[in-house]
PDB file of C-alpha atoms in Angstrom:
ATOM      1  CA  GLN A   1     169.444 233.080 119.838  1.00 90.00           C
ATOM      2  CA  VAL A   2     171.378 230.181 121.409  1.00 95.00           C
ATOM      3  CA  GLN A   3     170.074 226.654 121.739  1.00 96.00           C
ATOM      4  CA  LEU A   4     171.292 224.225 124.411  1.00 97.00           C
ATOM      5  CA  VAL A   5     170.751 220.521 123.899  1.00 95.00           C
ATOM      6  CA  GLU A   6     171.237 218.355 126.950  1.00 95.00           C
ATOM      7  CA  SER A   7     171.619 214.583 126.966  1.00 95.00           C
ATOM      8  CA  GLY A   8     172.695 211.708 129.191  1.00 96.00           C
ATOM      9  CA  GLY A   9     170.113 211.701 131.905  1.00 94.00           C
ATOM     10  CA  GLY A  10     168.298 208.535 132.957  1.00 97.00           C
ATOM     11  CA  LEU A  11     167.935 205.892 135.622  1.00 97.00           C
ATOM     12  CA  VAL A  12     171.005 204.548 137.374  1.00 97.00           C
ATOM     13  CA  GLN A  13     171.658 202.466 140.512  1.00 97.00           C
ATOM     14  CA  ALA A  14     173.214 204.039 143.548  1.00 98.00           C
ATOM     15  CA  GLY A  15     176.937 203.951 143.304  1.00 97.00           C
ATOM     16  CA  GLY A  16     176.838 203.962 139.495  1.00 98.00           C
ATOM     17  CA  PRO A  17     178.061 206.633 137.005  1.00 98.00           C
ATOM     18  CA  LEU A  18     176.242 208.799 134.543  1.00 98.00           C
ATOM     19  CA  ARG A  19     177.564 211.382 132.099  1.00 98.00           C
ATOM     20  CA  LEU A  20     175.578 214.475 131.073  1.00 98.00           C
ATOM     21  CA  SER A  21     176.344 216.522 127.994  1.00 98.00           C
ATOM     22  CA  CYS A  22     175.174 219.989 126.880  1.00 98.00           C
ATOM     23  CA  ALA A  23     175.926 221.372 123.441  1.00 98.00           C
ATOM     24  CA  ALA A  24     175.366 225.037 122.645  1.00 97.00           C
ATOM     25  CA  SER A  25     174.769 226.357 119.213  1.00 96.00           C
ATOM     26  CA  GLY A  26     173.556 229.534 117.475  1.00 95.00           C
ATOM     27  CA  ASN A  27     174.634 233.126 117.901  1.00 93.00           C
ATOM     28  CA  ILE A  28     177.782 232.473 119.927  1.00 94.00           C
ATOM     29  CA  PHE A  29     180.830 234.671 119.507  1.00 94.00           C
ATOM     30  CA  SER A  30     182.531 233.061 122.430  1.00 93.00           C
ATOM     31  CA  VAL A  31     181.634 231.062 125.542  1.00 96.00           C
ATOM     32  CA  SER A  32     182.442 232.648 128.857  1.00 97.00           C
ATOM     33  CA  SER A  33     181.387 229.687 131.009  1.00 97.00           C
ATOM     34  CA  MET A  34     179.107 226.694 131.163  1.00 98.00           C
ATOM     35  CA  GLY A  35     177.712 224.896 134.065  1.00 98.00           C
ATOM     36  CA  TRP A  36     175.150 222.618 135.606  1.00 98.00           C
ATOM     37  CA  TYR A  37     172.369 223.262 138.115  1.00 98.00           C
ATOM     38  CA  ARG A  38     169.805 220.897 139.521  1.00 98.00           C
ATOM     39  CA  GLN A  39     166.333 221.214 140.865  1.00 97.00           C
ATOM     40  CA  PHE A  40     164.593 218.902 143.325  1.00 94.00           C
ATOM     41  CA  PRO A  41     160.776 218.725 143.392  1.00 88.00           C
ATOM     42  CA  GLY A  42     159.343 221.747 145.129  1.00 91.00           C
ATOM     43  CA  LYS A  43     162.799 223.323 145.615  1.00 95.00           C
ATOM     44  CA  GLN A  44     164.765 226.097 143.956  1.00 95.00           C
ATOM     45  CA  ARG A  45     167.389 225.334 141.427  1.00 96.00           C
ATOM     46  CA  GLU A  46     170.829 224.844 142.914  1.00 97.00           C
ATOM     47  CA  PHE A  47     174.316 225.225 141.585  1.00 98.00           C
ATOM     48  CA  VAL A  48     176.228 221.993 140.954  1.00 98.00           C
ATOM     49  CA  ALA A  49     179.279 222.859 138.899  1.00 98.00           C
ATOM     50  CA  THR A  50     180.706 225.440 136.492  1.00 98.00           C
ATOM     51  CA  ILE A  51     183.704 225.722 134.232  1.00 98.00           C
ATOM     52  CA  THR A  52     185.047 228.734 132.380  1.00 97.00           C
ATOM     53  CA  SER A  53     186.419 228.594 128.840  1.00 95.00           C
ATOM     54  CA  SER A  54     189.874 228.708 130.354  1.00 95.00           C
ATOM     55  CA  GLY A  55     189.180 225.634 132.486  1.00 94.00           C
ATOM     56  CA  SER A  56     188.596 227.168 135.908  1.00 97.00           C
ATOM     57  CA  LYS A  57     186.162 224.919 137.807  1.00 98.00           C
ATOM     58  CA  ASP A  58     183.934 225.199 140.780  1.00 98.00           C
ATOM     59  CA  TYR A  59     181.747 222.617 142.505  1.00 98.00           C
ATOM     60  CA  LEU A  60     178.985 222.282 145.015  1.00 98.00           C
ATOM     61  CA  GLU A  61     180.606 220.952 148.129  1.00 98.00           C
ATOM     62  CA  SER A  62     178.567 217.796 148.254  1.00 96.00           C
ATOM     63  CA  VAL A  63     179.611 216.700 144.745  1.00 97.00           C
ATOM     64  CA  LYS A  64     183.316 217.396 145.126  1.00 98.00           C
ATOM     65  CA  GLY A  65     185.296 214.199 144.464  1.00 97.00           C
ATOM     66  CA  ARG A  66     182.330 212.523 142.779  1.00 98.00           C
ATOM     67  CA  PHE A  67     181.454 214.863 139.855  1.00 98.00           C
ATOM     68  CA  THR A  68     183.823 216.242 137.253  1.00 98.00           C
ATOM     69  CA  ILE A  69     182.972 219.041 134.873  1.00 98.00           C
ATOM     70  CA  ALA A  70     184.725 219.455 131.522  1.00 98.00           C
ATOM     71  CA  ILE A  71     184.404 221.644 128.470  1.00 97.00           C
ATOM     72  CA  ASP A  72     185.184 221.197 124.803  1.00 96.00           C
ATOM     73  CA  ASN A  73     185.594 224.794 123.580  1.00 95.00           C
ATOM     74  CA  ALA A  74     185.713 223.698 119.906  1.00 95.00           C
ATOM     75  CA  LYS A  75     182.305 222.087 120.220  1.00 96.00           C
ATOM     76  CA  ASN A  76     180.850 224.530 122.773  1.00 96.00           C
ATOM     77  CA  THR A  77     179.970 221.521 124.824  1.00 97.00           C
ATOM     78  CA  VAL A  78     180.132 220.936 128.566  1.00 98.00           C
ATOM     79  CA  TYR A  79     180.120 217.522 130.193  1.00 98.00           C
ATOM     80  CA  LEU A  80     179.370 216.404 133.721  1.00 98.00           C
ATOM     81  CA  GLN A  81     180.755 213.059 134.739  1.00 98.00           C
ATOM     82  CA  MET A  82     178.857 211.923 137.794  1.00 98.00           C
ATOM     83  CA  ASN A  83     180.337 208.963 139.766  1.00 98.00           C
ATOM     84  CA  VAL A  84     179.262 207.265 142.958  1.00 97.00           C
ATOM     85  CA  LEU A  85     175.742 208.643 142.479  1.00 98.00           C
ATOM     86  CA  LYS A  86     173.463 208.748 145.485  1.00 97.00           C
ATOM     87  CA  PRO A  87     169.718 208.724 145.719  1.00 96.00           C
ATOM     88  CA  GLU A  88     169.862 212.304 146.947  1.00 95.00           C
ATOM     89  CA  ASP A  89     171.389 213.295 143.573  1.00 97.00           C
ATOM     90  CA  THR A  90     168.019 212.559 141.980  1.00 97.00           C
ATOM     91  CA  ALA A  91     166.909 215.780 140.290  1.00 97.00           C
ATOM     92  CA  VAL A  92     166.343 217.513 137.009  1.00 97.00           C
ATOM     93  CA  TYR A  93     169.727 218.814 135.811  1.00 98.00           C
ATOM     94  CA  TYR A  94     169.892 222.002 133.873  1.00 98.00           C
ATOM     95  CA  CYS A  95     172.703 223.310 131.703  1.00 98.00           C
ATOM     96  CA  LEU A  96     173.590 227.007 131.813  1.00 98.00           C
ATOM     97  CA  ALA A  97     175.716 228.803 129.232  1.00 98.00           C
ATOM     98  CA  ARG A  98     177.040 232.276 129.554  1.00 97.00           C
ATOM     99  CA  VAL A  99     178.108 233.538 126.120  1.00 97.00           C
ATOM    100  CA  LEU A 100     179.007 236.609 124.122  1.00 95.00           C
ATOM    101  CA  SER A 101     176.601 237.069 121.266  1.00 93.00           C
ATOM    102  CA  THR A 102     176.656 239.600 118.425  1.00 92.00           C
ATOM    103  CA  VAL A 103     173.882 242.130 118.456  1.00 90.00           C
ATOM    104  CA  GLY A 104     174.385 244.403 115.540  1.00 92.00           C
ATOM    105  CA  PRO A 105     177.855 245.777 115.860  1.00 93.00           C
ATOM    106  CA  ASP A 106     178.038 244.917 119.517  1.00 94.00           C
ATOM    107  CA  LEU A 107     179.005 241.996 121.705  1.00 94.00           C
ATOM    108  CA  VAL A 108     176.463 241.335 124.402  1.00 95.00           C
ATOM    109  CA  GLY A 109     176.705 238.960 127.355  1.00 95.00           C
ATOM    110  CA  MET A 110     173.815 236.541 127.386  1.00 94.00           C
ATOM    111  CA  GLU A 111     172.750 233.698 129.623  1.00 96.00           C
ATOM    112  CA  TYR A 112     170.831 230.605 128.339  1.00 97.00           C
ATOM    113  CA  TRP A 113     169.298 227.656 130.101  1.00 97.00           C
ATOM    114  CA  GLY A 114     168.676 224.150 128.739  1.00 97.00           C
ATOM    115  CA  LYS A 115     165.364 222.443 129.155  1.00 96.00           C
ATOM    116  CA  GLY A 116     166.705 219.970 131.750  1.00 97.00           C
ATOM    117  CA  THR A 117     167.407 216.355 131.858  1.00 97.00           C
ATOM    118  CA  LEU A 118     166.129 213.950 134.596  1.00 97.00           C
ATOM    119  CA  VAL A 119     168.570 211.973 136.666  1.00 98.00           C
ATOM    120  CA  THR A 120     167.096 209.273 138.874  1.00 97.00           C
ATOM    121  CA  VAL A 121     169.277 207.309 141.236  1.00 97.00           C
ATOM    122  CA  SER A 122     167.647 204.259 142.684  1.00 96.00           C
ATOM    123  CA  GLY A 123     168.754 202.436 145.764  1.00 86.00           C
TER     124      GLY A 123
END
């Protein structure tokens, strides 16, 4: 099993910054990628940003230039620096980790979600 612990959510004024963190631990042979999704009330979860272990990044168009994703491979931790936040960024943010885990003699690709952290942007 793999556990994801998210932190950094909270209340911030429009235009302000916030930094999310997500640390993965447990049965991790290697991390393939980590990323962030968000969910608005009554809506499906949407992709925000992702980064591979080699540093390749991808972003939702509406957050490009405002959000920056980074990974610390030694700590199996992903960060999302969010700047110039807007009220429409208000959502629950979820961390996703795609890892290789050992299952007996094999390596198996697994996907894990965090429990989510609420980001509220007032203004």
